[in-house]
CSV table of C-alpha atoms and ligand atoms in Angstrom, one decimal:
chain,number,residue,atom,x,y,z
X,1,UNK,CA,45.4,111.6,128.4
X,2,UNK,CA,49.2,111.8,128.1
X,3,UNK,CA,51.3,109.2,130.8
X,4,UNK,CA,54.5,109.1,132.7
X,5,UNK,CA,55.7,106.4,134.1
X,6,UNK,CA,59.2,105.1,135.6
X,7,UNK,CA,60.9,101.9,136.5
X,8,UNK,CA,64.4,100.6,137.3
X,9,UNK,CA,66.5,100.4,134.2
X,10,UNK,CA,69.7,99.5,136.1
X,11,UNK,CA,72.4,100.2,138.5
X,12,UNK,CA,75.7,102.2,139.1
X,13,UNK,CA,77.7,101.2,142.0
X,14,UNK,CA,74.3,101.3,143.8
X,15,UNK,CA,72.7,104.3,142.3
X,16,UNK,CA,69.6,103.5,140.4
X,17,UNK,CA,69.1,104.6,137.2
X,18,UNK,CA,65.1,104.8,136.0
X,19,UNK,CA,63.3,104.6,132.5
X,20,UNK,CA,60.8,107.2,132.3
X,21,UNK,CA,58.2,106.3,129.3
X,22,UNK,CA,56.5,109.7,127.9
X,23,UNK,CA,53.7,108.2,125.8
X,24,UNK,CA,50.6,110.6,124.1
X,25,UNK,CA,46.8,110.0,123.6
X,26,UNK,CA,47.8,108.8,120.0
X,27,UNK,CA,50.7,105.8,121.2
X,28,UNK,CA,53.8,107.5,120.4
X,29,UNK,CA,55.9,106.8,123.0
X,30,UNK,CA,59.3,108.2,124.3
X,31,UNK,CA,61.9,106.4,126.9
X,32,UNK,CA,64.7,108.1,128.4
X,33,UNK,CA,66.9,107.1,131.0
X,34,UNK,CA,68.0,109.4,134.3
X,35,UNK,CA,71.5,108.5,133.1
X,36,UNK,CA,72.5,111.4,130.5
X,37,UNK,CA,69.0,111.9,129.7
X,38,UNK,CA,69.6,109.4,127.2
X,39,UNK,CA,66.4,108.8,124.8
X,40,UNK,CA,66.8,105.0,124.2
X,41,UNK,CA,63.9,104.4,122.0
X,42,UNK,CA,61.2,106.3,120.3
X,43,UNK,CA,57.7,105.2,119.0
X,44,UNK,CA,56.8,107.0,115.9
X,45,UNK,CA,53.5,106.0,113.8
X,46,UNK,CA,54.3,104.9,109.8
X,47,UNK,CA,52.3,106.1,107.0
X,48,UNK,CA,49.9,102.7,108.1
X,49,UNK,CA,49.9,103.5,111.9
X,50,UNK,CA,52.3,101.3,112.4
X,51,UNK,CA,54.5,102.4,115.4
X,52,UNK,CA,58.4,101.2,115.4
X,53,UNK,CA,61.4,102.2,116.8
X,54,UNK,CA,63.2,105.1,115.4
X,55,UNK,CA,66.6,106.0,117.6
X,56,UNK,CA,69.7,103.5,117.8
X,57,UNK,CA,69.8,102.1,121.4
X,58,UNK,CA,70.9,99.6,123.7
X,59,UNK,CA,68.6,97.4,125.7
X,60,UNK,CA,70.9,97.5,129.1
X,61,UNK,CA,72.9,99.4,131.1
X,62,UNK,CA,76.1,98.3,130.8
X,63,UNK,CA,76.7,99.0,127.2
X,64,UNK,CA,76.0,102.7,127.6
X,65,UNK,CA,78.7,102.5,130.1
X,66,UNK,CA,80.9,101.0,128.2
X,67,UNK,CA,80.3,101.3,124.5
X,68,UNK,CA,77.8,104.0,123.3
X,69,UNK,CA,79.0,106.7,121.1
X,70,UNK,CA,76.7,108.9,122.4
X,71,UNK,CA,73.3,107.1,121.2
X,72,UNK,CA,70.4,109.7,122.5
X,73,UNK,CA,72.4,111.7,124.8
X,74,UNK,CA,72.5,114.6,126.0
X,75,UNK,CA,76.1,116.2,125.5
X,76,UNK,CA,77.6,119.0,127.7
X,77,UNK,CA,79.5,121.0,128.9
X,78,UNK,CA,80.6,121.8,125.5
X,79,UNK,CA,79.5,119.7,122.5
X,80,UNK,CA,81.5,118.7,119.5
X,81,UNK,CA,85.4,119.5,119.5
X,82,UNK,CA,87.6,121.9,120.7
X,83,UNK,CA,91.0,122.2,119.4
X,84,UNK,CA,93.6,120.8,121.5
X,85,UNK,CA,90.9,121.1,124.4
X,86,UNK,CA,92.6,124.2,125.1
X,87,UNK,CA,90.6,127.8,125.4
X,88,UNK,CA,91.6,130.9,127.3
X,89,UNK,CA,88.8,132.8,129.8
X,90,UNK,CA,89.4,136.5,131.3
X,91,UNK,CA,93.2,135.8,131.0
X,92,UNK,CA,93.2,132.4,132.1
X,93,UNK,CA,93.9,129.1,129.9
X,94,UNK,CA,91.9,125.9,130.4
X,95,UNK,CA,92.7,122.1,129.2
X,96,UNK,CA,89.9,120.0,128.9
X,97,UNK,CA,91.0,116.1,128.6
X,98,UNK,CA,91.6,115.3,125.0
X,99,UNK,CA,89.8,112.4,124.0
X,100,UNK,CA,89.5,112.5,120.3
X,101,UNK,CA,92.6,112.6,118.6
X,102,UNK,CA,94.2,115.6,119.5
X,103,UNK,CA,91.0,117.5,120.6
X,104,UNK,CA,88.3,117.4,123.3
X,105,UNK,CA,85.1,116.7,122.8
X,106,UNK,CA,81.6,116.0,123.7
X,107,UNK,CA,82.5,117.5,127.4
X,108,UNK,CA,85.2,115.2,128.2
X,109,UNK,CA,85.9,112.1,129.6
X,110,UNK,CA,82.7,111.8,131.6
X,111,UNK,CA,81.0,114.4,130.0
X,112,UNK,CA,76.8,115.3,131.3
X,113,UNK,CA,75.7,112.1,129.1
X,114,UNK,CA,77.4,109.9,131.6
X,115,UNK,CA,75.7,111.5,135.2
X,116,UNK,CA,72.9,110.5,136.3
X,117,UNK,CA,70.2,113.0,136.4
X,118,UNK,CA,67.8,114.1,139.0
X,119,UNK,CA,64.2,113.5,137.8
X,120,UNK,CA,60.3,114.8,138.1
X,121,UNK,CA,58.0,113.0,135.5
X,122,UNK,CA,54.6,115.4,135.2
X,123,UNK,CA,52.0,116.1,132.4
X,124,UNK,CA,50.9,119.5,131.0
X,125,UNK,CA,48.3,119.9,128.8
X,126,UNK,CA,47.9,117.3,126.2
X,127,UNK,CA,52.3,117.0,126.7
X,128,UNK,CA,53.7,114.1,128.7
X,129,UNK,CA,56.8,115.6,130.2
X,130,UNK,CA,59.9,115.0,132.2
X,131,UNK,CA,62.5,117.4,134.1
X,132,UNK,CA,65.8,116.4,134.2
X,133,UNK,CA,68.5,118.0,136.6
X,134,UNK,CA,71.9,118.1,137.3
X,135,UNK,CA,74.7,120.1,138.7
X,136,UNK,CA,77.9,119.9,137.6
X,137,UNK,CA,80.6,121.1,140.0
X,138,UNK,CA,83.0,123.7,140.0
X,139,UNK,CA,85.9,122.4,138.0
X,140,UNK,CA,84.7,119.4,136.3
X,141,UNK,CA,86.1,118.2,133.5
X,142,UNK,CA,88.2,121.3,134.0
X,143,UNK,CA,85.5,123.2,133.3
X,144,UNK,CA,84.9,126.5,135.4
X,145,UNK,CA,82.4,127.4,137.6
X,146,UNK,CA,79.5,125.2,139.2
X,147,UNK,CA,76.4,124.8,136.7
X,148,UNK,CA,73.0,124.0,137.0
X,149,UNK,CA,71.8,122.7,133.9
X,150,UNK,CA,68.2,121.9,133.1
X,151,UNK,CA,66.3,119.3,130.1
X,152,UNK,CA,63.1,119.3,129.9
X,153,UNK,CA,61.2,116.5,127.5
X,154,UNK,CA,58.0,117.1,126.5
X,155,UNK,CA,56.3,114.3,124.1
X,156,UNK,CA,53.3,116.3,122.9
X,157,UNK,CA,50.0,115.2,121.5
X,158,UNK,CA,51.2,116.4,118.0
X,159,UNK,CA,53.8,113.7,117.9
X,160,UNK,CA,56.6,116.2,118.7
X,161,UNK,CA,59.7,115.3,120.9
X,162,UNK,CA,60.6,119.0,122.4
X,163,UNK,CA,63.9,119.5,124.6
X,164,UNK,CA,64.3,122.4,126.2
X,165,UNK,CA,67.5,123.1,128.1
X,166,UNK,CA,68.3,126.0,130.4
X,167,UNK,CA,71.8,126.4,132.3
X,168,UNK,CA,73.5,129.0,134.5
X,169,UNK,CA,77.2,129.3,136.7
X,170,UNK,CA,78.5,130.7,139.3
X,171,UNK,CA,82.0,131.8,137.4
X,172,UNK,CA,82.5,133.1,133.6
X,173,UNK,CA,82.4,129.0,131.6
X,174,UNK,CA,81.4,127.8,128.5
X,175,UNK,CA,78.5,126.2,127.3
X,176,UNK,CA,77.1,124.3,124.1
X,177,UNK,CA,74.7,121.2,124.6
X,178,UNK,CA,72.9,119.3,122.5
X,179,UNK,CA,71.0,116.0,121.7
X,180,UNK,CA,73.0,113.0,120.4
X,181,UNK,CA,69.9,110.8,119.1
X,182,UNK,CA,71.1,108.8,116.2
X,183,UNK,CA,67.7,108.2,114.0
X,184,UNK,CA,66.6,106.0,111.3
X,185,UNK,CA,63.3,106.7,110.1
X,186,UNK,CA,62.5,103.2,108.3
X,187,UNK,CA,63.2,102.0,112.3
X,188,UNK,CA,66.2,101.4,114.1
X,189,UNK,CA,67.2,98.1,112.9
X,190,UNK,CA,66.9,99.2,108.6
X,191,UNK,CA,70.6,99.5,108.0
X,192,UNK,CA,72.2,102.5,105.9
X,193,UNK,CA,70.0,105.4,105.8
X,194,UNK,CA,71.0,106.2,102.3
X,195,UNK,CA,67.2,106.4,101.4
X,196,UNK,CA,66.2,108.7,103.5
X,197,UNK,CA,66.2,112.8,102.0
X,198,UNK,CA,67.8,115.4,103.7
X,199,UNK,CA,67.0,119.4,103.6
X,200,UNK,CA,69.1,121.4,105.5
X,201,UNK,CA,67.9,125.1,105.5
X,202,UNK,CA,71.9,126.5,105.4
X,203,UNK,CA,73.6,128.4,102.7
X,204,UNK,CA,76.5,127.8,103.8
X,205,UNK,CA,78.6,125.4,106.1
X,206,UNK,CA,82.1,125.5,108.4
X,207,UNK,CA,84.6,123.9,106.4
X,208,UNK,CA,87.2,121.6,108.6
X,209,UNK,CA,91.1,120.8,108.8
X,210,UNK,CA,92.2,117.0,108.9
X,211,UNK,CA,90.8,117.1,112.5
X,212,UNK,CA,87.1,117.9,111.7
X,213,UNK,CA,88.5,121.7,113.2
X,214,UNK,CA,86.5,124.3,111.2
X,215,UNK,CA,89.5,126.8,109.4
X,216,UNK,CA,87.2,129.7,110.6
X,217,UNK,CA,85.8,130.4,107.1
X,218,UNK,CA,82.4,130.2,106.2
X,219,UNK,CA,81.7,128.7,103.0
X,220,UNK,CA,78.9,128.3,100.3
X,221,UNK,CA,77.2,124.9,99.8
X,222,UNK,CA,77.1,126.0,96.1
X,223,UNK,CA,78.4,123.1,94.0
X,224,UNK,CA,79.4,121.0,96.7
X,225,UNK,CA,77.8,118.0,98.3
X,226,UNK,CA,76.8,119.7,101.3
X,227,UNK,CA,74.3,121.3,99.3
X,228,UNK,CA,71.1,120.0,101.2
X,229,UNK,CA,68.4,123.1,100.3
X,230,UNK,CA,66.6,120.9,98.7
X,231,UNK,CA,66.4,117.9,99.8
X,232,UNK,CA,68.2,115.2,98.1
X,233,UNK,CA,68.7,111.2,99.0
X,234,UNK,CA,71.9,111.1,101.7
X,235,UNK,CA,73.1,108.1,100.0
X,236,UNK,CA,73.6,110.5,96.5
X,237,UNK,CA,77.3,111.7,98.0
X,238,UNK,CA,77.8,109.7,101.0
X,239,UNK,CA,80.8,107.8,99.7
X,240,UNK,CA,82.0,110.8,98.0
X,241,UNK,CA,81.7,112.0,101.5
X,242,UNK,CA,83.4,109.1,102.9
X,243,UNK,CA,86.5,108.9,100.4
X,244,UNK,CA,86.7,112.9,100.8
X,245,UNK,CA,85.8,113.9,104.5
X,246,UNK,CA,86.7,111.7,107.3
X,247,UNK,CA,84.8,108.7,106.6
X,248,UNK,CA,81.3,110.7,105.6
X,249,UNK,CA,79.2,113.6,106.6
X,250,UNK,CA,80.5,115.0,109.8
X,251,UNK,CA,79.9,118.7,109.6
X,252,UNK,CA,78.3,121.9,111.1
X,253,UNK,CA,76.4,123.8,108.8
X,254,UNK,CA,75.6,127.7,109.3
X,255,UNK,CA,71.4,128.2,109.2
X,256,UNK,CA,70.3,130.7,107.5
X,257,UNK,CA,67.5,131.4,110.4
X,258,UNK,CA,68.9,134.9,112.5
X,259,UNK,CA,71.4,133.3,114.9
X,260,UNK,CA,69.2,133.5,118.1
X,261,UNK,CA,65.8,132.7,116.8
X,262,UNK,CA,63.6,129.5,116.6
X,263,UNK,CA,63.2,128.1,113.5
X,264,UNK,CA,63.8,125.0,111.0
X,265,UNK,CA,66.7,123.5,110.7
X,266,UNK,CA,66.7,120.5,108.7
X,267,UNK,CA,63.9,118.1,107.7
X,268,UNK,CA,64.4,114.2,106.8
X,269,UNK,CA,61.8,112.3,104.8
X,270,UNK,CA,61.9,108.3,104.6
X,271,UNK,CA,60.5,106.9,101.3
X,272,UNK,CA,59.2,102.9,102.7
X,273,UNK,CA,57.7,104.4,105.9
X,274,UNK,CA,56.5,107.8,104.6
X,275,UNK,CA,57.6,109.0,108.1
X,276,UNK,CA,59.1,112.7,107.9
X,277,UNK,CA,61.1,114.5,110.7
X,278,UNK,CA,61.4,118.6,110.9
X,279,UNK,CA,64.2,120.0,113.2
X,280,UNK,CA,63.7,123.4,115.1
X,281,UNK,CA,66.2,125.0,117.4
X,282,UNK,CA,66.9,128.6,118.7
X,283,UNK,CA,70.6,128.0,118.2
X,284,UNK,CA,73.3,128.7,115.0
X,285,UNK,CA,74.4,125.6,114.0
X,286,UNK,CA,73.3,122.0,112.6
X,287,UNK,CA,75.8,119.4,113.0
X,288,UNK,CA,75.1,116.4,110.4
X,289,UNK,CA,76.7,113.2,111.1
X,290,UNK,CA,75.8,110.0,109.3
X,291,UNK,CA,77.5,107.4,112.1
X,292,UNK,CA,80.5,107.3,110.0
X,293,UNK,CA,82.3,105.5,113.3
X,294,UNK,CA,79.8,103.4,114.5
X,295,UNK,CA,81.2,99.7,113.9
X,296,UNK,CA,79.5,95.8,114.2
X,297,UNK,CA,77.5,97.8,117.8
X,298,UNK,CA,75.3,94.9,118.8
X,299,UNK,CA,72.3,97.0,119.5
X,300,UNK,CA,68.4,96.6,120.8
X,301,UNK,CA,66.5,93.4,119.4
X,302,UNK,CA,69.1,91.9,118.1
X,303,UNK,CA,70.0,94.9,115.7
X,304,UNK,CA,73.9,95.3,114.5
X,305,UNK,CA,74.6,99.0,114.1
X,306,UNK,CA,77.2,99.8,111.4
X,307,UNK,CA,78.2,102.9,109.7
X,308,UNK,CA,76.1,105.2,108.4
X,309,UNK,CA,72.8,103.3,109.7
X,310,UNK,CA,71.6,106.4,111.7
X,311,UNK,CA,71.7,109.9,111.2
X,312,UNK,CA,72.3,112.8,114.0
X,313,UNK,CA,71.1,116.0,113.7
X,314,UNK,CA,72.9,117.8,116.7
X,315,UNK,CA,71.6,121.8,117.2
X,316,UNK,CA,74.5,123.4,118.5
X,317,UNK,CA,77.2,126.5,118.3
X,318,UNK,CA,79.9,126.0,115.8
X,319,UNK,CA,83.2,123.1,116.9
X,320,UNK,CA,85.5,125.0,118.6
X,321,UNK,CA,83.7,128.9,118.5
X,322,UNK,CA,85.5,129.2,122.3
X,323,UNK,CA,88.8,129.4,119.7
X,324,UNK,CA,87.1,131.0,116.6
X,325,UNK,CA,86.4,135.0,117.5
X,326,UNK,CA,83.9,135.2,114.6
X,327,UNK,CA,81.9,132.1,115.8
X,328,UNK,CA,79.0,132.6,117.7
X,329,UNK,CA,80.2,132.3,121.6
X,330,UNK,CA,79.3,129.7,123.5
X,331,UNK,CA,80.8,131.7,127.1
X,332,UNK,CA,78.2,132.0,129.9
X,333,UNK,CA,78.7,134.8,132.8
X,334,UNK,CA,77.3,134.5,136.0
X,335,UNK,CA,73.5,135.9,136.1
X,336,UNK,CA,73.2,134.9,132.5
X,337,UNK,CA,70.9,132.1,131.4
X,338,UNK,CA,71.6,129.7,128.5
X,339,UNK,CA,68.4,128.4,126.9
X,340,UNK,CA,68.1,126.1,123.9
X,341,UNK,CA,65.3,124.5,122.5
X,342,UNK,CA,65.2,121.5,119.9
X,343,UNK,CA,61.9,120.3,118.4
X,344,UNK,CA,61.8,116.8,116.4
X,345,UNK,CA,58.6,116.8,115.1
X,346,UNK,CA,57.1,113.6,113.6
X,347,UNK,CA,54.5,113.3,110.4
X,348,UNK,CA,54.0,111.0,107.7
X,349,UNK,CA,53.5,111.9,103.9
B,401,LIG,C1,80.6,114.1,116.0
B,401,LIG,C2,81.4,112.9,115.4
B,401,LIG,C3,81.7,111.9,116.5
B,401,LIG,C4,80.4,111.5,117.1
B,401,LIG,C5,80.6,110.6,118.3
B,401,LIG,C6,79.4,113.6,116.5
B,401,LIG,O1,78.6,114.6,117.1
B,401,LIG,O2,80.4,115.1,115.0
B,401,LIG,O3,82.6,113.3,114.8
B,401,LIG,O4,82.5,110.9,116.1
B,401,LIG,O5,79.7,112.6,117.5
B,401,LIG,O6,79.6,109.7,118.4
């Protein structure tokens, strides 16, 4: 029988924030916090059975107030950047805080992954699930309209971590959220994730300016090392990545799936552990970032996080498609309902 169960992982200035542990008939196991929806470890089996830790995490509270670039959050209102956090709506212009250089991004300053979430913990099926809420006001962040935004985690008996979010407003807004989990498939606390293979099921990806802004175009992955369709070892062109591009992967790449429709989006094999990871989602884009930023993190266990010792694989629109006409749009009207799914399914070879 799948199990859900909560405790007290901490508090904010006298709010409590739980731990809800999804764990299957088979002992994969999923915790997430109420605050962000934050997924701050996951129990996956090895080719032996052996179960470890596969998502970057902190063990308290206090450093994913002060300190977490986005470890296994859920990001909203609007994911990834936006160019000078500026975007016009029926007539009107709107500046969203810039907090990345000169853009905005991950949904601002306190963007969804730092509220804390109303909760309901059930089981369906063979699926150990649990509904997260919030409601973000009118004019947060800058951001128009109220929304009511939905996640729902369901750890199923298949060793699959399915997110489903749903959101809708009261005034024309934009929308594009996503999951932030930073994975290492050897376990959390293996170092660089060079090892690991990578297929991404895109022809083609969003090439960027100096500040990771795509230009618009859409280009082919044909002779460049963002050619992932078939799956080749990160480390092959991650510091030609790094001297190149910004310190390393950080790009959106255009799936080949029909814009709207579920499918696979990437899958990640890791050699030592035999464990394998497939990505689904319903939405346009993949966003591939190897941690390039992450710096001496002092994570769970004793780990040290440092660049390029996780990987992200963030379903999402395109950065900046509020700016980019030919981008899929990420604007929500009132009576409209924004659903994405993501499915990181777990197997061993
Ligand atoms: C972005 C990175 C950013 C990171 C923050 C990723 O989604 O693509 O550029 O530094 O989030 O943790």
């Amino acid at each position: 029988m799948p199990q859900v169960s909560s405790k007290e992982f901490g508090k904010i200035e006298g709010k409590t924030v739980e731990l809800y542990t999804l764990a299957n008939d088979s002992g994969a196991k999923a915790e997430i916090i109420t605050l962000g929806g934050t997924l701050v470890s996951l129990y996956m089996p090895d080719k032996n059975g052996k179960f470890n830790d596969i998502v970057l995490g902190f063990d308290n509270l206090e450093q994913y107030l002060k300190e977490s670039p986005y470890f296994g959050a859920n990001i909203g209102r609007a994911a990834n950047r936006i160019a000078g956090g500026r975007f016009t709506l029926e007539g009107k212009e709107y500046q969203l805080a810039v907090n990345n250089g000169p853009n905005a991004l991950h949904g601002g300053e306190e963007g969804f992954n730092m509220k804390i979430w109303d909760a309901e913990g059930f089981t369906s099926g063979d699926s150990a699930c649990l509904k997260l809420t919030y409601t973000s006001p009118d004019g947060e962040e800058n951001y128009p309209g109220e929304m009511n935004v939905e996640a729902v985690y369901s750890l199923t008996a298949s060793n699959e971590l399915k997110i489903d979010f749903k959101a809708s407003c009261d005034k024309t807004t934009i929308v594009n959220l996503t999951h932030h989990s930073y994975f290492n498939l050897a376990g959390h606390n293996s170092g660089k994730i060079y090892d690991h293979s990578l297929k991404i099921e895109a022809d083609q990806y969003t090439p960027v300016d100096e500040n990771l802004i795509p230009i618009g175009e859409l280009k082919s992955v044909e002779g460049t090392i963002f050619d992932f369709r078939k799956a080749k070892r990160i480390g092959e062109d991650a510091e030609k990545a790094a001297k190149d591009y910004t310190s390393g992967f950080d790009h959106n790449f255009v799936l080949n799936k029909p814009e709207n429709q579920y499918g696979l989006a990437a899958s990640v094999y890791e050699p030592k552990s035999g464990r394998k990871m497939d990505v689904y989602t319903n939405q346009p884009g993949l966003q591939f970032y190897a941690a390039n930023f992450v710096e001496n993190l002092k994570g769970k266990d004793g780990a040290f996080y440092n660049p390029h010792c996780g990987l992200c694989l963030e379903p999402q629109k395109f950065p900046n498609a509020v700016n980019t006409p030919n981008f899929a749009s990420p604007v929500l009207k009132p009576g409209e309902v924004y659903k994405h799914s993501i499915s990181y399914s777990f197997s061993t070879e």
